[in-house]
Coordinates of C-alpha atoms and ligand atoms in Angstrom, one line a residue:
M1 CA 22.7 41.3 78.9
K2 CA 20.7 44.9 77.5
D3 CA 18.7 43.8 80.8
M4 CA 22.1 44.8 82.6
L5 CA 22.1 47.8 81.5
K6 CA 18.3 48.9 81.6
K7 CA 18.6 47.8 85.0
L8 CA 21.6 49.7 85.8
D9 CA 20.5 52.6 84.3
E10 CA 16.4 53.0 86.5
T11 CA 18.7 52.3 89.8
V12 CA 20.5 55.0 88.6
E13 CA 18.3 56.9 87.2
F14 CA 16.9 56.5 90.5
L15 CA 19.1 57.9 93.1
K16 CA 20.4 60.6 90.9
S17 CA 16.7 61.7 91.8
K18 CA 17.4 62.0 95.3
I19 CA 20.4 63.5 95.7
D20 CA 21.9 66.8 94.2
F21 CA 25.4 65.9 93.8
A22 CA 27.6 63.5 92.3
P23 CA 29.6 61.6 94.9
E24 CA 33.4 60.5 93.6
I25 CA 34.5 57.7 96.5
A26 CA 31.9 54.7 97.2
I27 CA 32.6 53.1 100.4
I28 CA 32.1 49.5 101.4
L29 CA 31.4 49.5 105.3
G30 CA 32.2 45.9 105.9
S31 CA 31.2 43.7 109.2
G32 CA 31.4 45.6 112.6
L33 CA 33.2 48.6 111.3
G34 CA 30.0 50.3 110.1
K35 CA 31.2 53.8 112.9
L36 CA 32.8 55.4 109.9
A37 CA 29.2 55.9 108.6
D38 CA 29.0 58.7 111.9
F39 CA 31.7 60.5 110.1
I40 CA 29.3 61.3 107.3
K41 CA 28.4 64.8 107.5
D42 CA 24.5 66.0 105.6
A43 CA 23.7 62.4 105.2
K44 CA 21.8 61.3 102.9
V45 CA 20.3 58.0 103.8
I46 CA 18.7 55.3 101.1
P47 CA 17.0 51.8 102.5
Y48 CA 18.4 48.7 99.7
E49 CA 14.1 48.5 99.6
D50 CA 13.8 51.3 98.3
I51 CA 16.1 51.1 95.2
P52 CA 14.9 50.0 92.0
N53 CA 16.6 47.1 90.9
F54 CA 18.8 46.5 94.5
P55 CA 19.2 43.2 95.8
E56 CA 16.7 42.3 98.1
T57 CA 19.1 41.7 102.0
T58 CA 18.5 38.0 103.0
V59 CA 19.5 38.1 106.7
A60 CA 16.7 39.8 109.0
G61 CA 17.9 42.5 111.0
H62 CA 21.0 43.2 108.9
E63 CA 21.1 46.6 107.9
G64 CA 21.2 47.4 104.5
K65 CA 21.6 51.4 103.1
L66 CA 23.2 53.4 101.1
I67 CA 24.8 57.2 102.9
F68 CA 25.2 59.7 100.8
G69 CA 26.6 62.6 102.1
T70 CA 30.3 64.3 102.6
I71 CA 33.0 63.3 104.5
N72 CA 36.0 66.2 105.2
N73 CA 34.3 67.5 102.5
R74 CA 34.2 64.7 99.5
K75 CA 31.4 63.5 98.8
V76 CA 31.2 60.2 99.2
V77 CA 28.5 57.1 98.8
A78 CA 29.1 54.4 101.7
M79 CA 27.4 50.7 101.6
K80 CA 26.2 50.0 105.5
G81 CA 25.2 45.8 104.4
R82 CA 27.0 44.5 101.7
F83 CA 25.4 41.4 99.5
H84 CA 27.5 38.2 100.6
Y85 CA 27.7 35.1 98.3
Y86 CA 26.8 32.4 101.2
E87 CA 24.1 35.1 101.9
G88 CA 22.6 32.8 98.6
N89 CA 22.9 36.6 96.7
E90 CA 23.8 35.1 92.7
M91 CA 27.6 37.4 91.6
G92 CA 25.7 39.2 90.0
A93 CA 23.4 40.7 93.1
V94 CA 26.9 40.9 95.7
V95 CA 28.8 43.1 92.5
Y96 CA 25.3 45.1 91.8
P97 CA 25.7 48.1 93.5
I98 CA 30.2 48.7 92.5
R99 CA 28.4 48.5 88.9
V100 CA 26.0 51.3 90.3
F101 CA 28.2 53.3 91.6
K102 CA 30.7 52.9 88.7
R103 CA 27.0 54.1 86.4
L104 CA 26.2 57.0 88.6
G105 CA 30.3 58.2 87.5
I106 CA 32.3 57.2 90.7
E107 CA 36.2 55.9 89.7
N108 CA 37.3 55.1 93.0
L109 CA 35.8 52.3 95.8
I110 CA 36.9 51.6 99.1
V111 CA 36.8 47.6 100.4
T112 CA 36.7 46.4 103.6
N113 CA 36.2 43.5 105.2
A114 CA 37.0 41.6 108.7
A115 CA 39.1 39.1 108.2
G116 CA 40.7 36.7 110.2
G117 CA 44.3 36.4 109.8
V118 CA 46.6 33.4 108.6
N119 CA 49.5 35.4 108.8
T120 CA 51.1 34.3 112.3
S121 CA 52.6 38.2 113.2
F122 CA 49.4 39.1 112.9
K123 CA 46.7 39.5 116.3
P124 CA 43.5 40.2 116.3
G125 CA 43.0 43.8 115.8
D126 CA 46.0 45.1 113.4
L127 CA 44.7 46.9 110.6
M128 CA 45.6 44.9 107.4
L129 CA 46.1 47.6 103.7
I130 CA 45.6 44.4 101.1
T131 CA 48.0 44.4 98.4
D132 CA 46.8 41.4 96.1
H133 CA 44.3 38.9 96.3
I134 CA 43.9 35.0 96.4
S135 CA 40.5 34.5 93.9
L136 CA 40.9 30.7 93.3
F137 CA 37.9 29.9 95.6
C138 CA 35.3 32.8 94.8
E139 CA 32.9 31.8 91.7
N140 CA 34.3 35.1 89.2
P141 CA 31.4 37.7 89.2
L142 CA 31.9 38.2 85.2
R143 CA 31.6 33.9 84.1
G144 CA 28.7 34.4 81.6
E145 CA 28.4 37.1 78.2
N146 CA 30.8 40.2 78.5
I147 CA 29.1 43.2 79.2
D148 CA 31.1 45.6 76.5
D149 CA 29.9 48.8 78.0
L150 CA 31.5 47.9 81.2
G151 CA 34.3 46.8 80.4
P152 CA 37.0 44.0 78.3
R153 CA 36.1 40.3 78.7
F154 CA 39.5 38.9 80.0
P155 CA 40.5 42.0 83.0
D156 CA 43.8 42.3 84.1
M157 CA 44.3 41.9 87.3
T158 CA 48.2 42.7 88.3
V159 CA 48.1 46.1 89.9
A160 CA 44.1 45.1 91.9
Y161 CA 44.6 47.1 94.4
D162 CA 45.8 50.6 93.3
R163 CA 49.2 51.3 94.5
N164 CA 48.4 55.1 94.5
L165 CA 46.0 54.8 96.8
R166 CA 48.3 51.8 99.2
T167 CA 51.3 54.8 99.1
L168 CA 47.7 57.0 100.6
A169 CA 47.0 55.1 103.0
L170 CA 50.4 53.9 105.1
E171 CA 51.2 57.3 104.7
S172 CA 47.9 58.1 106.7
A173 CA 48.8 55.4 109.3
G174 CA 51.6 56.8 109.7
R175 CA 50.2 60.6 110.7
L176 CA 47.9 59.0 113.3
G177 CA 50.6 56.5 114.1
V178 CA 48.3 53.0 113.1
D179 CA 51.0 50.1 112.6
L180 CA 48.9 49.8 109.1
K181 CA 50.2 45.9 108.3
S182 CA 50.0 44.9 104.4
G183 CA 49.1 41.3 102.3
V184 CA 47.2 38.7 100.7
Y185 CA 43.7 38.8 101.0
S186 CA 41.8 35.4 100.2
Y187 CA 38.1 34.7 99.4
C188 CA 35.8 31.6 100.7
K189 CA 33.2 31.1 100.1
G190 CA 32.0 30.4 103.5
P191 CA 29.2 30.2 105.3
S192 CA 31.7 28.3 108.0
Y193 CA 35.1 29.4 108.5
E194 CA 37.6 27.2 107.0
S195 CA 39.8 24.3 109.1
P196 CA 43.2 24.6 110.0
A197 CA 44.3 22.1 107.1
E198 CA 42.9 25.3 104.9
I199 CA 44.3 28.2 106.5
K200 CA 47.3 26.6 106.1
A201 CA 46.9 25.6 102.0
L202 CA 46.1 29.0 102.1
R203 CA 49.1 30.2 104.4
N204 CA 51.0 27.5 101.8
L205 CA 49.6 29.8 98.9
G206 CA 50.7 33.2 100.2
A207 CA 48.1 34.7 102.2
D208 CA 47.8 36.5 104.6
A209 CA 44.3 37.1 105.5
V210 CA 40.7 35.3 104.8
G211 CA 37.4 36.6 105.0
M212 CA 34.1 36.1 102.6
S213 CA 33.2 39.3 100.8
T214 CA 35.7 41.9 99.2
V215 CA 37.1 39.6 96.3
P216 CA 33.8 39.8 93.9
E217 CA 33.8 43.4 94.8
T218 CA 36.9 43.9 93.8
I219 CA 37.0 42.0 90.2
T220 CA 34.1 43.8 89.0
A221 CA 35.7 48.0 89.9
R222 CA 38.7 47.0 88.6
H223 CA 36.4 45.1 85.4
M224 CA 35.4 48.8 85.0
G225 CA 38.3 50.2 85.5
M226 CA 37.9 51.8 89.2
R227 CA 40.3 52.7 91.8
V228 CA 40.4 50.2 94.6
L229 CA 42.0 50.8 98.5
G230 CA 41.3 47.9 99.9
I231 CA 41.4 47.2 103.5
S232 CA 41.0 44.3 106.5
C233 CA 40.3 44.2 109.4
I234 CA 42.4 41.2 111.6
T235 CA 39.3 40.4 113.7
N236 CA 40.7 37.2 115.1
M237 CA 43.5 34.7 114.2
A238 CA 42.5 31.7 111.9
A239 CA 41.3 28.3 112.5
G240 CA 44.2 26.1 113.7
I241 CA 46.8 28.9 114.9
L242 CA 45.1 29.2 118.3
D243 CA 44.4 26.5 120.3
Q244 CA 40.2 27.5 120.5
P245 CA 37.1 27.9 118.0
L246 CA 36.4 30.6 116.4
N247 CA 32.8 32.5 116.5
H248 CA 31.4 35.4 115.0
A249 CA 30.9 36.7 118.5
E250 CA 34.9 37.1 119.1
V251 CA 34.6 38.5 115.3
M252 CA 32.2 41.9 116.7
E253 CA 34.2 42.1 119.5
T254 CA 36.8 42.8 117.5
G255 CA 35.9 44.9 114.7
K256 CA 34.0 47.1 117.7
R257 CA 36.6 47.6 119.5
V258 CA 39.0 48.8 116.3
E259 CA 35.6 50.8 114.7
K260 CA 37.6 54.0 116.2
M261 CA 40.7 54.0 114.7
F262 CA 39.6 52.4 111.2
S263 CA 37.1 55.5 110.4
A264 CA 39.9 57.5 111.7
L265 CA 42.4 55.6 109.2
V266 CA 39.9 55.8 106.8
S267 CA 38.7 59.0 107.2
D268 CA 42.4 61.1 106.8
I269 CA 43.1 58.7 103.9
I270 CA 40.2 60.5 101.9
E271 CA 41.2 63.9 103.5
N272 CA 44.2 63.4 101.0
W273 CA 42.7 61.4 98.3
R274 CA 44.5 61.8 95.8
Ligands
HPA1 N1 37.6 33.5 108.3 C1 36.4 34.1 107.2 N2 36.3 34.7 107.4 C2 36.5 35.9 108.4 C3 37.2 35.2 109.2 C4 38.1 34.0 109.5 O1 38.2 33.5 110.3 N3 36.6 35.9 110.4 C5 36.6 37.2 109.8 N4 36.3 36.4 109.1

């Protein structure tokens, strides 16, 4: 475990040598939601492959870069391209960047994702503020010897998604006229989409949306005491709700359709961050 801290320190030292400011907020840009990167001023772009100890991107053609800069005068770093478990990454690799962010001194994390709508009152294109998550189907990223320097053995998840940040997000949505839904995000491993029976089961468990990311990152951030804000883009109705098969093209199309609204929302949230 000393090894892990050493690796993190190497990564952090490298990043500090490349930037001359300390970001306040880290943002994970979900698939199809990369437009926010265009809002980043004075951007300093660092490809993942240049960063010591950073996981390798396994998917050909997948963008992978950290973008340091400012949004509305707030110093941020955005991850364009995240590491998914379904790509074959170990959980330690999936959450490595989050640990790097914390050791860079960042206390705030915004996680975004594309998700299937499980709540039948949702429609594709809706944005959903994550109020809580279901991690039951997720290998826990904290499994193994605890790294006491990062956080406690048994971290609390009672309020994983910060209440004040949720209020802030709802205020921003109100200002912009965005009908921001709220709900519970359930993790599934993927890469196959869920079956209709699984979606029915998830709904009975209390899920409003389902996706293949975010939960490992949130657990890891909470382990280290970071504040987390999560927003899903409902890109499609989950399996079995509509009489049609799911496909990745629909997910990407919906992401593209709403990415302007989504970017405006996150930008306003960052402007009013407190
Ligand atoms: N299921 C899981 N992950 C997803 C979905 C879905 O329906 N849509 C976008 N990501």
